[in-house]
XYZ file of C-alpha atoms in Angstrom:
82
model
C 54.355 188.289 194.163
C 55.382 185.773 196.808
C 55.010 182.011 196.786
C 52.805 180.006 199.134
C 53.248 176.535 200.569
C 49.950 174.897 201.483
C 48.300 171.774 202.840
C 44.859 170.707 201.628
C 42.478 168.192 203.103
C 40.589 166.214 200.480
C 37.037 164.881 200.770
C 38.379 161.384 201.545
C 40.515 162.739 204.398
C 43.821 162.523 202.550
C 46.284 165.424 202.675
C 47.929 167.168 199.733
C 50.883 169.563 199.952
C 51.810 171.994 197.196
C 53.140 175.423 196.269
C 51.558 178.244 194.290
C 51.982 181.909 193.487
C 48.247 182.601 193.506
C 46.749 180.430 196.230
C 43.129 181.404 195.574
C 43.418 180.468 191.882
C 45.172 177.218 192.764
C 42.395 176.233 195.168
C 39.833 176.874 192.440
C 41.850 174.608 190.130
C 42.058 171.859 192.754
C 38.285 172.069 193.257
C 37.530 171.908 189.522
C 36.218 175.455 189.266
C 38.988 176.315 186.780
C 41.113 174.201 184.465
C 44.218 172.674 186.008
C 44.854 171.242 189.414
C 46.728 168.158 190.478
C 45.674 164.713 189.320
C 45.747 163.617 192.969
C 42.950 166.014 193.955
C 40.713 165.454 190.900
C 39.131 162.322 192.315
C 39.101 163.614 195.887
C 37.038 166.787 195.611
C 36.106 168.981 197.276
C 39.324 170.038 198.945
C 39.743 172.611 201.687
C 42.728 174.630 202.767
C 44.125 173.511 206.118
C 47.292 175.586 206.271
C 49.441 177.942 204.220
C 52.593 179.999 204.673
C 54.336 182.539 202.483
C 57.806 181.951 201.056
C 60.093 184.597 199.596
C 60.822 182.710 196.370
C 60.106 179.490 194.509
C 63.224 177.761 195.755
C 62.355 178.309 199.409
C 58.747 177.269 198.786
C 59.876 174.050 197.098
C 62.283 173.278 199.950
C 59.543 173.772 202.541
C 57.126 171.667 200.466
C 59.670 168.830 200.293
C 60.233 169.001 204.062
C 56.488 168.917 204.756
C 55.974 165.954 202.423
C 58.438 163.977 204.571
C 56.326 164.536 207.692
C 53.857 161.977 208.965
C 50.133 162.657 208.745
C 50.061 163.400 212.469
C 52.895 165.918 212.116
C 51.190 167.612 209.151
C 47.956 167.963 211.111
C 49.881 169.371 214.091
C 51.521 171.921 211.776
C 48.112 172.900 210.408
C 46.728 173.374 213.918
C 49.641 175.653 214.762
């Protein structure tokens, strides 16, 4: 199973970047449909997936996540638009 790097848009317009093995399950957690999810998204529901990309392993996913988190909001939105 591969890893995914993703960007979510929260109900308040904020952006959240994360990694997950099972993206569908992770989205359900972020939206409160299942236990878990980040503290950041709990008060900002619902969230929607803006962008995701596969990564071969956890290390590469974490590196890409860290790089994305350094981007400005404008750059993250441009990435999501493709």
